mmCIF file of C-alpha atoms in Angstrom:
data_model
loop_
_atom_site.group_PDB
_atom_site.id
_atom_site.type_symbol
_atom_site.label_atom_id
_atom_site.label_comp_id
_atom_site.label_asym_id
_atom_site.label_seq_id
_atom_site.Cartn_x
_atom_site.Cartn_y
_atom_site.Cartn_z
ATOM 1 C CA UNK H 228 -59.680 -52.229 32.524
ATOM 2 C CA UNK H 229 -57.121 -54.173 34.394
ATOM 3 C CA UNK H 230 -57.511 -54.504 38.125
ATOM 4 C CA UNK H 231 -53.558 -52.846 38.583
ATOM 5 C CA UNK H 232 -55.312 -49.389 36.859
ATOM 6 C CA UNK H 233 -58.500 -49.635 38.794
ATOM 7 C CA UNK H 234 -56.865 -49.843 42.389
ATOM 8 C CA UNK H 235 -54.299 -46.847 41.155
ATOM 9 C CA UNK H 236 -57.046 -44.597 39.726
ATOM 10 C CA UNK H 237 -59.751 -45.427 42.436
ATOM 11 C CA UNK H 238 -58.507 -45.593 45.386
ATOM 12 C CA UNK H 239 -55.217 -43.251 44.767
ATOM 13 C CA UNK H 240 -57.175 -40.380 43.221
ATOM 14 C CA UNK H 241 -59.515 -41.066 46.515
ATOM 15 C CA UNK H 242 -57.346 -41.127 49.195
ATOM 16 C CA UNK H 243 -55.192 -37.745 49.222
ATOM 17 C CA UNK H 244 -53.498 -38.277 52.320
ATOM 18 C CA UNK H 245 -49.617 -37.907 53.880
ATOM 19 C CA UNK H 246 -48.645 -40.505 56.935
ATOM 20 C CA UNK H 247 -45.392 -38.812 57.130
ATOM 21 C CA UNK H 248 -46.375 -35.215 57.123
ATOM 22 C CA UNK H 249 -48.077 -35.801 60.265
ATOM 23 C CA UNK H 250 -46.181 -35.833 63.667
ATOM 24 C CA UNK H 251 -45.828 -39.565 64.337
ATOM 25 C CA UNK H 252 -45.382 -40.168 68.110
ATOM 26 C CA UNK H 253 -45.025 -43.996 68.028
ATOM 27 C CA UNK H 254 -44.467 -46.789 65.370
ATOM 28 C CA UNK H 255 -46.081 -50.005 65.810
ATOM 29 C CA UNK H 256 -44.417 -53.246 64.237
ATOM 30 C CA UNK H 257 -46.374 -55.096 61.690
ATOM 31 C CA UNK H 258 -45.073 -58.281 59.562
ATOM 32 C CA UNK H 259 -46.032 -59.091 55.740
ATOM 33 C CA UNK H 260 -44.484 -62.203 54.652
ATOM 34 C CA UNK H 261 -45.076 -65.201 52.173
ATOM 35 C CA UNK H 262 -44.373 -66.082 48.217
ATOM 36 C CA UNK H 263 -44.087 -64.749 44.680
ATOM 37 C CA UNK H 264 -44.048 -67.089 41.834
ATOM 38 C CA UNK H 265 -41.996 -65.875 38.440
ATOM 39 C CA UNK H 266 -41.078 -61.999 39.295
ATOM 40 C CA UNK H 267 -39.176 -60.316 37.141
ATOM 41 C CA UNK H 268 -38.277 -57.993 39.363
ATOM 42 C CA UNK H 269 -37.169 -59.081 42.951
ATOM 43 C CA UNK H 270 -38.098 -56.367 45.189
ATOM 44 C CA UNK H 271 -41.016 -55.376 46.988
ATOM 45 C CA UNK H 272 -42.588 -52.397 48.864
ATOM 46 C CA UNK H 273 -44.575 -51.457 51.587
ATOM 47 C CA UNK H 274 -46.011 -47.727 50.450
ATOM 48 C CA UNK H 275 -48.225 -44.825 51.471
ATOM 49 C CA UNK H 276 -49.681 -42.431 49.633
ATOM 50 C CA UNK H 277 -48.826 -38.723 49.716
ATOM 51 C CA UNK H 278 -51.639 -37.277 47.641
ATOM 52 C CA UNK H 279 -49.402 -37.065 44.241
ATOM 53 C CA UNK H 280 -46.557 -40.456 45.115
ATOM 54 C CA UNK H 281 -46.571 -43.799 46.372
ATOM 55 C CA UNK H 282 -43.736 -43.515 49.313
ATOM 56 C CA UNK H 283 -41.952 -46.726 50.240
ATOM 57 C CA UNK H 284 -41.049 -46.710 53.739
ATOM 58 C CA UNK H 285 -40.856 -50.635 53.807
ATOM 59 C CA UNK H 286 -38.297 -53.106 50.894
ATOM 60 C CA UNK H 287 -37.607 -56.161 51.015
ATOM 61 C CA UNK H 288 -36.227 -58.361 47.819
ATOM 62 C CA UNK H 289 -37.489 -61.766 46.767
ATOM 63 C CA UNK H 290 -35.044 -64.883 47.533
ATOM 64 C CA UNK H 291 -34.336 -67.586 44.938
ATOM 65 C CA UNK H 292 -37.699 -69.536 45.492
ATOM 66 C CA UNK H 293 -40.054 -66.230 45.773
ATOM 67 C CA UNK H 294 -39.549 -65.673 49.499
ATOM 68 C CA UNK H 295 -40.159 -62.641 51.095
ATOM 69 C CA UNK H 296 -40.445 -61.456 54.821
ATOM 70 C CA UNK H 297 -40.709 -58.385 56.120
ATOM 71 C CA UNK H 298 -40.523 -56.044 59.282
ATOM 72 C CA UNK H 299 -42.017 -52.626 59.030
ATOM 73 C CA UNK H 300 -43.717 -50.086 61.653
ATOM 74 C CA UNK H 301 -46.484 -48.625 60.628
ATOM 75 C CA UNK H 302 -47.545 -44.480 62.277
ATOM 76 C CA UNK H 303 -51.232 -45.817 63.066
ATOM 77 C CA UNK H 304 -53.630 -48.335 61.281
ATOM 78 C CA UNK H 305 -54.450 -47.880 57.849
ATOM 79 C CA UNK H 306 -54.546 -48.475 54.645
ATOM 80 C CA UNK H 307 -50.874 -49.062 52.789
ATOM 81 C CA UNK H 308 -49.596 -49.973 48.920
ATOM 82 C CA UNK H 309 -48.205 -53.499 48.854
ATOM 83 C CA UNK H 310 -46.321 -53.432 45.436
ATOM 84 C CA UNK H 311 -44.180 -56.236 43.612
ATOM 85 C CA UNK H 312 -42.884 -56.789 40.545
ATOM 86 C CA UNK H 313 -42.663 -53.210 38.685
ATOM 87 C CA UNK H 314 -46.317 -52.466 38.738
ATOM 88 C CA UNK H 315 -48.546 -54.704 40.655
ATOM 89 C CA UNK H 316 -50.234 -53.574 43.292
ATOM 90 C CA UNK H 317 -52.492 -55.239 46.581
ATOM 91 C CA UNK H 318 -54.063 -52.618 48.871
ATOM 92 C CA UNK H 319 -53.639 -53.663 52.537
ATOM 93 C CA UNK H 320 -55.417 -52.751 55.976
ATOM 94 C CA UNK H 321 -53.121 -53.258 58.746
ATOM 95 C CA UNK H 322 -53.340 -53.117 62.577
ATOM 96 C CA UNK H 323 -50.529 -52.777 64.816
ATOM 97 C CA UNK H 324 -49.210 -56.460 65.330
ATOM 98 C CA UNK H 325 -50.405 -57.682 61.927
ATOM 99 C CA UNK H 326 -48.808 -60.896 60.542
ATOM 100 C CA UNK H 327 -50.046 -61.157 56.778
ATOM 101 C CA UNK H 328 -49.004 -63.799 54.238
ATOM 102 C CA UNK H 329 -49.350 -62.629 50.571
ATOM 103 C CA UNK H 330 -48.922 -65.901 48.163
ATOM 104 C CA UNK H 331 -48.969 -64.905 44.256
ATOM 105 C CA UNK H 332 -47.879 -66.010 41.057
ATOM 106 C CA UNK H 333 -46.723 -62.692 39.124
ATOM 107 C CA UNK H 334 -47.894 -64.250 35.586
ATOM 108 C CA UNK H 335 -51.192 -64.112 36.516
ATOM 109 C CA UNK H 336 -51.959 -62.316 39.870
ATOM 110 C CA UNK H 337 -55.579 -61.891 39.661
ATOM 111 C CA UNK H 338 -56.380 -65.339 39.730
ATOM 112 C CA UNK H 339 -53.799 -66.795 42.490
ATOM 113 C CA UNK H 340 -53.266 -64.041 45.233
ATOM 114 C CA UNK H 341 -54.295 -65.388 48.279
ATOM 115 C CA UNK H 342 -54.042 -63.232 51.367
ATOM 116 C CA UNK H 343 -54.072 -64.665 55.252
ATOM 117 C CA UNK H 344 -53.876 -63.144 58.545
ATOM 118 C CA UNK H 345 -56.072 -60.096 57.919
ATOM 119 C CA UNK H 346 -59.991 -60.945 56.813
ATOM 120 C CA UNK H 347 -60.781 -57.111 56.016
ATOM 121 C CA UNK H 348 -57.640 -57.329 53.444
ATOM 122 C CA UNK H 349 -58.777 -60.456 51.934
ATOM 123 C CA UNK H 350 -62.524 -59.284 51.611
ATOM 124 C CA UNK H 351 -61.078 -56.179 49.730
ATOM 125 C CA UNK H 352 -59.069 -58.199 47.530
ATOM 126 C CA UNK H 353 -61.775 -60.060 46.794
ATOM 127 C CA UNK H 354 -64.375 -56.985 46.060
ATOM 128 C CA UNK H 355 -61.640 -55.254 43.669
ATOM 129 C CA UNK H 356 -61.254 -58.698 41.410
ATOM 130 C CA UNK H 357 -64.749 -59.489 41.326
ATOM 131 C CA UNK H 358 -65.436 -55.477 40.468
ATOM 132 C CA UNK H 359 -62.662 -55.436 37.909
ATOM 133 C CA UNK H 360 -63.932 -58.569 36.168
ATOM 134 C CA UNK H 361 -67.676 -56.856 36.340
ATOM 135 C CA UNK H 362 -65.920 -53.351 35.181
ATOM 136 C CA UNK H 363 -64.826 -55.069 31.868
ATOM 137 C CA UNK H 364 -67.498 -56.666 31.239
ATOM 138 C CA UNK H 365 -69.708 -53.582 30.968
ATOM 139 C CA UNK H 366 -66.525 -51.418 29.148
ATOM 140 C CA UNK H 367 -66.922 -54.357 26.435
ATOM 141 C CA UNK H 368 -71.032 -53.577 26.391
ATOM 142 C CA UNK H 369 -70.157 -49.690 26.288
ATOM 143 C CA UNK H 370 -67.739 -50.060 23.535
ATOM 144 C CA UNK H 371 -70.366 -52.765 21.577
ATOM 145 C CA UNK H 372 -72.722 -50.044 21.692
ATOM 146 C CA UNK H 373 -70.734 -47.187 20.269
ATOM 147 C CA UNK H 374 -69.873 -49.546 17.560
ATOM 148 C CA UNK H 375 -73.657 -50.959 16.537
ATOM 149 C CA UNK H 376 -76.558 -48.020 16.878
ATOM 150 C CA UNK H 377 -79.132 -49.210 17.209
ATOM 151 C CA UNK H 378 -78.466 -52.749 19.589
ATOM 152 C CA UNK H 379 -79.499 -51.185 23.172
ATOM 153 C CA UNK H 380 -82.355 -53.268 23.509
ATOM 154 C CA UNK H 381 -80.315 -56.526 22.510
ATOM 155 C CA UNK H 382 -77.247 -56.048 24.571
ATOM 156 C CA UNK H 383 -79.209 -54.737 27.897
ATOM 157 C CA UNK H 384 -80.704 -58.028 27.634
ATOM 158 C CA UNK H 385 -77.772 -59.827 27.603
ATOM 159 C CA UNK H 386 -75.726 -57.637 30.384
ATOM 160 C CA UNK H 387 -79.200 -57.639 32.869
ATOM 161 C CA UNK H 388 -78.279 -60.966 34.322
ATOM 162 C CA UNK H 389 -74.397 -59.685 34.489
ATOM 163 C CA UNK H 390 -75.388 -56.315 36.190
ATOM 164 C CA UNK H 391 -77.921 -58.192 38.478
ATOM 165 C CA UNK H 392 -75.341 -60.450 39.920
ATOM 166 C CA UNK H 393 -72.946 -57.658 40.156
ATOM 167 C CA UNK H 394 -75.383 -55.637 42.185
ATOM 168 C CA UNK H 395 -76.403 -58.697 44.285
ATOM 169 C CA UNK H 396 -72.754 -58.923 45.644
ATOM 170 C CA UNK H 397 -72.152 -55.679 45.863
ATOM 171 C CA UNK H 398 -75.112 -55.017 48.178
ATOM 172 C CA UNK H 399 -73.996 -58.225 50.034
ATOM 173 C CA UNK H 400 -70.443 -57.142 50.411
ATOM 174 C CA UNK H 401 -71.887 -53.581 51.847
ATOM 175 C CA UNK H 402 -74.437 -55.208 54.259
ATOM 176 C CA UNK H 403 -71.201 -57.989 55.357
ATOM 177 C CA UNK H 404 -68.573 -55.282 56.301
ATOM 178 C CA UNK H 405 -70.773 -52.566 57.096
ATOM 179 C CA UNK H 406 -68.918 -52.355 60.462
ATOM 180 C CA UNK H 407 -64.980 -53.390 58.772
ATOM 181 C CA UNK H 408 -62.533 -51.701 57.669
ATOM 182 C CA UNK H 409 -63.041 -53.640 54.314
ATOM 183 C CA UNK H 410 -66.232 -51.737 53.448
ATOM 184 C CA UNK H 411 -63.936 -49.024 51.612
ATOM 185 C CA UNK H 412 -63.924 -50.988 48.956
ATOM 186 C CA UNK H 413 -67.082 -50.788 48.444
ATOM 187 C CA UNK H 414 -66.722 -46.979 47.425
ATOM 188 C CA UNK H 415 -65.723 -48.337 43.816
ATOM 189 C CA UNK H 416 -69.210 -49.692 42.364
ATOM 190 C CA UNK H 417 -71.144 -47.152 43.619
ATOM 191 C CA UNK H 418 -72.448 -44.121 41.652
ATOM 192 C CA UNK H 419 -71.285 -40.665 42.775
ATOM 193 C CA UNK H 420 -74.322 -39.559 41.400
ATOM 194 C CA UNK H 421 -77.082 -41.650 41.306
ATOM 195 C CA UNK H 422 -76.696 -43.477 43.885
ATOM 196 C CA UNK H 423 -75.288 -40.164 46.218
ATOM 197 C CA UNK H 424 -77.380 -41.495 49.426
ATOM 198 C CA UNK H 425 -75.204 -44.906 49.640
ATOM 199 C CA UNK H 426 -72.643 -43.516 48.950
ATOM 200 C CA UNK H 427 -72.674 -40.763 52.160
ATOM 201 C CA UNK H 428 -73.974 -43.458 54.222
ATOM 202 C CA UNK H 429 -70.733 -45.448 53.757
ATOM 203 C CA UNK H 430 -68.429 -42.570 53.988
ATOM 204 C CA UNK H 431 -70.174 -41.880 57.431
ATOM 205 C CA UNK H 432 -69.454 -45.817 58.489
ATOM 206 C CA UNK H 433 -66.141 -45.375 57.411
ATOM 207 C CA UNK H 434 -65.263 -42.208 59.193
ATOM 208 C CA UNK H 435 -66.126 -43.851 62.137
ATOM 209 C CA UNK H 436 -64.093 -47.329 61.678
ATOM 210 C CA UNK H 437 -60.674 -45.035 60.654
ATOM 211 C CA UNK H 438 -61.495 -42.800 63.240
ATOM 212 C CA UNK H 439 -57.956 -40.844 63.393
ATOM 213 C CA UNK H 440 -56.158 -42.395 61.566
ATOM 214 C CA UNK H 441 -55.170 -40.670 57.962
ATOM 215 C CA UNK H 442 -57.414 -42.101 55.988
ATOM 216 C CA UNK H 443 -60.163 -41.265 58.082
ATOM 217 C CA UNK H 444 -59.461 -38.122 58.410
ATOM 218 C CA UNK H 445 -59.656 -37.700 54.840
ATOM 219 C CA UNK H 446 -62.679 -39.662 54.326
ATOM 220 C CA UNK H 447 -64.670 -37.327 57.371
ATOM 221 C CA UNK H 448 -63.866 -34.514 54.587
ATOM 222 C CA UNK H 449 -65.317 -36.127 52.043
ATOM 223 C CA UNK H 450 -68.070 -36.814 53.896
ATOM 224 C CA UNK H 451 -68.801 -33.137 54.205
ATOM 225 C CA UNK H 452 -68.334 -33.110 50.186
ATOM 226 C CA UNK H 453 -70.824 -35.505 49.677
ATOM 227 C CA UNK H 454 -73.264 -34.527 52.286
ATOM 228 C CA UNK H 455 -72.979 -30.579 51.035
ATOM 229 C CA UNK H 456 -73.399 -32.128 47.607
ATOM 230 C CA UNK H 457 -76.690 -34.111 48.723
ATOM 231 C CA UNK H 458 -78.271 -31.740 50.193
ATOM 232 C CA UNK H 459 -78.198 -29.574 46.422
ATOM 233 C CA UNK H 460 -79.188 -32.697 44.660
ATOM 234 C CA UNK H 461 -82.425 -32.602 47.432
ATOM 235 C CA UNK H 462 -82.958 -28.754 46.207
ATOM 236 C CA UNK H 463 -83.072 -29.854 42.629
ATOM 237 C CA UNK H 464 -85.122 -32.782 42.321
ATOM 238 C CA UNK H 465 -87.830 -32.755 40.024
ATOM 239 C CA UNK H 466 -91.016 -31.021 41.676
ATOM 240 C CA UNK H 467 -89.132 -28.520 43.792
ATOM 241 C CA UNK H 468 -88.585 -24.783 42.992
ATOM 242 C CA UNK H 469 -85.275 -24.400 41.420
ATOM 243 C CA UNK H 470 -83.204 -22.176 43.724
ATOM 244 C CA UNK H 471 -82.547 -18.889 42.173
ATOM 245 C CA UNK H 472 -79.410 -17.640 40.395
ATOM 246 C CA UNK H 473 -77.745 -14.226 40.068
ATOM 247 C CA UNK H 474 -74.804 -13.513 38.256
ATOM 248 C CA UNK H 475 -73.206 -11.134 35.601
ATOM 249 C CA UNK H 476 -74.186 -11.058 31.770
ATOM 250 C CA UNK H 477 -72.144 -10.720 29.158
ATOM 251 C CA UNK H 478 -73.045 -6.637 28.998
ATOM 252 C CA UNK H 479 -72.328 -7.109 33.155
ATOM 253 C CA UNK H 480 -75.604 -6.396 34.055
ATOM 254 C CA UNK H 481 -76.885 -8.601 36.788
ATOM 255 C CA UNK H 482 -79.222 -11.337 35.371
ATOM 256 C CA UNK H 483 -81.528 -13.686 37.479
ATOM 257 C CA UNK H 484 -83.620 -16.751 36.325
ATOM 258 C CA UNK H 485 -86.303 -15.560 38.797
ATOM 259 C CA UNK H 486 -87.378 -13.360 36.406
ATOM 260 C CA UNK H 487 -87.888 -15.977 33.509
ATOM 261 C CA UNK H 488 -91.181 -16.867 35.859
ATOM 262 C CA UNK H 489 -94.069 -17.626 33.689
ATOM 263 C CA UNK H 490 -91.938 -19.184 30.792
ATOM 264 C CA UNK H 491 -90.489 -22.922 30.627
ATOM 265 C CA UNK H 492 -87.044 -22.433 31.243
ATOM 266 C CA UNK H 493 -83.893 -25.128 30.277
ATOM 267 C CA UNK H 494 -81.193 -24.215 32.629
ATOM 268 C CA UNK H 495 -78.197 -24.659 30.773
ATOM 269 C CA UNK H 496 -74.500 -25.338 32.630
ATOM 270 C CA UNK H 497 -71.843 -24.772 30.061
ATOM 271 C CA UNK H 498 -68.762 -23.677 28.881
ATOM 272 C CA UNK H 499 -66.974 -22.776 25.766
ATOM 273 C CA UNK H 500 -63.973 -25.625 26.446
ATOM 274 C CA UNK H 501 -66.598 -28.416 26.822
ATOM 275 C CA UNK H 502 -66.677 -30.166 23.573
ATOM 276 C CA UNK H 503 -69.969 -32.226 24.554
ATOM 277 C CA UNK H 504 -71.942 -28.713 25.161
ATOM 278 C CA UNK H 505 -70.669 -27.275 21.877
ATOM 279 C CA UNK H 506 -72.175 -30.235 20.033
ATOM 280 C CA UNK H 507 -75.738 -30.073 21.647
ATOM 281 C CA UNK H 508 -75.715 -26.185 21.341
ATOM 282 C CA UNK H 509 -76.811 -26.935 17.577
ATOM 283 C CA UNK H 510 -79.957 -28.862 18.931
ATOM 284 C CA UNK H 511 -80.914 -26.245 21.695
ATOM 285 C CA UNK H 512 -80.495 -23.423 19.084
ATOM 286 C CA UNK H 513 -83.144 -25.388 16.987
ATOM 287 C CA UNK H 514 -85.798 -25.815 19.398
ATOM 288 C CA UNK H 515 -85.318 -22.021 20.774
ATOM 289 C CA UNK H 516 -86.457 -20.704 17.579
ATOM 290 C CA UNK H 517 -88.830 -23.677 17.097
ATOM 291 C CA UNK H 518 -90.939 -22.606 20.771
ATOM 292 C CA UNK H 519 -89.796 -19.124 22.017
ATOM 293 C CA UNK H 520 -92.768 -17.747 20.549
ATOM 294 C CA UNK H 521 -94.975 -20.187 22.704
ATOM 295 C CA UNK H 522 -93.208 -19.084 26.119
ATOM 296 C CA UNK H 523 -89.801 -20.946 25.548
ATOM 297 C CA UNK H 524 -86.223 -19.861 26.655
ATOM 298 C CA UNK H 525 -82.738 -20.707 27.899
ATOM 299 C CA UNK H 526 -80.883 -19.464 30.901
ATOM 300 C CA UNK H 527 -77.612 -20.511 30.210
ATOM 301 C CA UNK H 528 -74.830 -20.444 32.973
ATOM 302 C CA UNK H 529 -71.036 -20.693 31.481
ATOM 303 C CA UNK H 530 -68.361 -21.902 33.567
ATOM 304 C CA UNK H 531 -65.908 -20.371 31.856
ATOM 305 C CA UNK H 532 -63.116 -18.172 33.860
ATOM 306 C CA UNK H 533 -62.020 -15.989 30.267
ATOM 307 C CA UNK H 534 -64.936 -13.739 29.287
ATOM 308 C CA UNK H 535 -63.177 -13.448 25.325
ATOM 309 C CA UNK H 536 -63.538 -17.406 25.400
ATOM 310 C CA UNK H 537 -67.381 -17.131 26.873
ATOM 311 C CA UNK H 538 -68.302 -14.838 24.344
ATOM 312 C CA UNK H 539 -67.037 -16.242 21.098
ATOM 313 C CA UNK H 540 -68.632 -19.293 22.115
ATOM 314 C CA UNK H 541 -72.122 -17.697 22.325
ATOM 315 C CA UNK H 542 -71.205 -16.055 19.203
ATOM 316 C CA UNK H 543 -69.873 -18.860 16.923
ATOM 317 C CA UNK H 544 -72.700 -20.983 17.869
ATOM 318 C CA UNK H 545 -75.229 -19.065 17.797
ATOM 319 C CA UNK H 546 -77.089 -19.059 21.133
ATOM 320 C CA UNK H 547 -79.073 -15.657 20.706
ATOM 321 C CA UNK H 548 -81.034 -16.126 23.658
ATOM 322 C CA UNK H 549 -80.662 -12.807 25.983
ATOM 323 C CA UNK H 550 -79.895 -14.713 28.962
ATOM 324 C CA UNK H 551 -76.262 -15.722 29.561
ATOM 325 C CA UNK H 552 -74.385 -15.480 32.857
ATOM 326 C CA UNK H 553 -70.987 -16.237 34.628
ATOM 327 C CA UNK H 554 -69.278 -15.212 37.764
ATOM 328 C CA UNK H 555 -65.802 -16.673 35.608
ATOM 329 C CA UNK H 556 -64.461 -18.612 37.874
ATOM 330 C CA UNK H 557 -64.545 -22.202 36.355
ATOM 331 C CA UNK H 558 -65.363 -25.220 38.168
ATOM 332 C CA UNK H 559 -66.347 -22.343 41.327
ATOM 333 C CA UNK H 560 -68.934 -20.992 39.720
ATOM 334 C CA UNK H 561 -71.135 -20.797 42.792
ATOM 335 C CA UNK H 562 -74.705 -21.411 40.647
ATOM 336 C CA UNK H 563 -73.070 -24.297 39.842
ATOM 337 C CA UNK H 564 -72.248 -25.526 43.326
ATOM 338 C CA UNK H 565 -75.664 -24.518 44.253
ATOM 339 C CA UNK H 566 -77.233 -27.233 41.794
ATOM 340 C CA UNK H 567 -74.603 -29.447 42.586
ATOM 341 C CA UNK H 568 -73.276 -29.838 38.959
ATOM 342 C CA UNK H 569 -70.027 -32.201 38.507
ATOM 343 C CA UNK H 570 -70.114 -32.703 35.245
ATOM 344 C CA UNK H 571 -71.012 -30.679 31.928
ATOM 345 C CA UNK H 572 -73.183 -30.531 29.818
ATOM 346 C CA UNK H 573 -75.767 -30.616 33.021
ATOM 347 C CA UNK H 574 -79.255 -28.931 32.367
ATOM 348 C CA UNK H 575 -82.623 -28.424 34.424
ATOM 349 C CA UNK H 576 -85.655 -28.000 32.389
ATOM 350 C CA UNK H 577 -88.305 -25.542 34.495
ATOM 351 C CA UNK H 578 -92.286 -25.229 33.767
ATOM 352 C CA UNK H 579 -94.100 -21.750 34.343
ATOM 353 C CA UNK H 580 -93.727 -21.676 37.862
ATOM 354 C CA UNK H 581 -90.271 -22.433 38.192
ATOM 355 C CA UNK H 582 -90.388 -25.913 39.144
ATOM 356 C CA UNK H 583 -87.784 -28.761 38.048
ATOM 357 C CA UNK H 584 -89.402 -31.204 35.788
ATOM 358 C CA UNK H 585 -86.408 -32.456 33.682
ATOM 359 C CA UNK H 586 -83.387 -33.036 34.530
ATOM 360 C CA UNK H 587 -79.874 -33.733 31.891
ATOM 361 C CA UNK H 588 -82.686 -34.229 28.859
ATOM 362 C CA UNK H 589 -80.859 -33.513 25.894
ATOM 363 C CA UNK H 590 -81.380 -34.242 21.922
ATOM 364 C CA UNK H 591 -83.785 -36.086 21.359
ATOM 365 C CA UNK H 592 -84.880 -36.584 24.825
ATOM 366 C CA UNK H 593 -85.315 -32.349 24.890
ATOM 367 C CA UNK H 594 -87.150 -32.430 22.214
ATOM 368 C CA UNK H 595 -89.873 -35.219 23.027
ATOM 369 C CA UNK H 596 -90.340 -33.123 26.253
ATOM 370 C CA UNK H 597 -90.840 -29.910 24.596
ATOM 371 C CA UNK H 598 -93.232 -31.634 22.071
ATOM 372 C CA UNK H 599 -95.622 -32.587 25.242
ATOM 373 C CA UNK H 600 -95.266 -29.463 26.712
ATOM 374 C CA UNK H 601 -96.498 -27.285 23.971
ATOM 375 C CA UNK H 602 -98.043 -29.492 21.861
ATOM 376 C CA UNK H 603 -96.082 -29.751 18.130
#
């Protein structure tokens, strides 16, 4: 993955917010200025971001030796696009008086951008190269894997070191610009889910350093996501009681896992468009008929929105346990935002009493844990 995609897709997709929908009272000047070595193309932008389009508000064209200076007035400090030639792209934090010089070579921009005149935009710059460099690194393990079953134990051995040094400046980049604007970068590298905690706590700084301005508006918002989000994950760790569901069967006849009590229970989030739950519905099928005799069943919850779709699914694959429910309304299917679930196939494995003590196991992983629970 080249750095260009990762600063479109990450931070783009994150930030969903409009400068210029906003009533602006006052524009404050800032200057960007400095060199670009072999562009093809001669102009260059100073953007925002509406949500869906990068909007340049700021142009300026290259002179014969790479030269570039330019005046713009910025709504508020923020966060803006910096592009040049076609497609390359430097994400900049600017304050009202900024002077910045940007100094690049277009052949290889990775290596030789050098940023002055703003710290917090040259410790993000920094973060997003040494990130992209790590993110390929462990794309080429992923992809090794895939290729050669089997190698797991070989190739974590030789990406431990990698990861470890990734993770060492990562948590020293976090603990350095705790209180700068630079620590958004630090939102790329960490785990939405597993590491959910870290990531709130840095949405919280952040809402506070970009207090009003755009991007911290947005970023108090997804602070609420996050922290709404948390608090599920803290209802569905393993030990606590999983929180009850009620919803519609297929017949539309309320169902509610509650009354599973006294069996061990996989929870099963689903739906008939998810080509990752169709293929382990084969393996869940197996072990329901292997165990429901010894006190074994499914509760599975569909987040489908057509019920013709839900129920040829259940049909065609054969998942003849009694218990299927939906409310049908997709991603808003409210068990699902109870338990928190992003992301499907997502299961929670219950004992007798109703407590979580498995959490995503799947395969072979199911399996082993139904062999210790019951005993074959």
């Amino acid at each position: 993955m080249n750095l260009s995609a990762i600063l479109t897709v990450a931070f783009l997709s994150f930030f969903t917010f409009s400068l210029f929908g906003q009533q602006v009272r006052e524009l404050a000047p800032v200057v960007l200025k400095g060199k670009i070595k072999n562009a093809t193309n001669k102009a260059v932008y100073l953007s925002s971001f509406d949500g869906k389009n990068l909007n340049a508000f700021c142009i300026d064209s290259l002179d014969d030796q790479g030269m570039f200076y330019m005046n713009c007035n910025i709504p508020s400090k923020d966060i803006f696009y910096f592009r040049y030639d076609g497609n390359k792209q430097l994400n900049v934090i600017l304050q009202v008086n900024d002077t910045i010089e940007i100094n690049s070579d277009a052949t290889n921009f990775l290596k030789t951008t050098e940023i002055k005149g703003s710290e917090p935009t040259a410790a993000l710059w920094d973060y997003m190269v040494t990130y992209s460099a790590y993110k390929s690194k462990l794309d080429s393990a992923t992809r090794y894997l895939k290729s050669h079953p089997g190698s797991d134990k070989e190739v974590n051995e030789k990406f431990k070191p990698i990861s470890t040094n990734w993770m060492k400046y990562r948590n020293g980049y976090i603990q350095k610009y705790s209180n700068s604007p630079a620590l958004i970068a630090a939102l790329n590298g960490v785990e939405e889910q597993q590491e959910m905690e870290l990531r709130m706590q840095i949405l919280e700084k952040l809402a506070g350093i970009y207090k009003n301005t755009p991007t911290g508006n947005n970023i108090a918002l997804q602070y609420q996501k996050t922290k709404a989000k948390w608090n599920s994950t803290k209802m569905t760790t393993q030990g606590a009681v999983a929180p009850d569901i009620s919803q519609a069967g297929v017949d539309g006849q309320e169902r509610k896992l509650s009354d599973l009590k006294g069996k061990v229970v996989l929870l099963d989030f689903w739906a008939s468009w998810c080509g990752p739950c169709r293929r382990e519905n084969p393996t869940v099928v197996k072990l329901y008929h292997k165990y429901k005799d010894k006190g074994f069943t499914v509760f599975s919850v569909s987040l489908d929105n057509k019920k013709d779709r839900w129920m040829g699914a259940i049909e065609k694959d054969g998942l003849i346990w009694p218990d299927h429910v939906s409310d049908l309304r997709g991603w808003g299917n409210a068990a699902a935002k109870q338990y928190g679930v992003s992301s499907i196939p997502a299961t929670f494995l219950l004992d007798k009493d109703g407590k979580i003590i498995g959490k995503n196991l799947r395969g072979f992983a199911l399996e082993q844990k139904l062999q210790e629970i019951f005993g074959f």
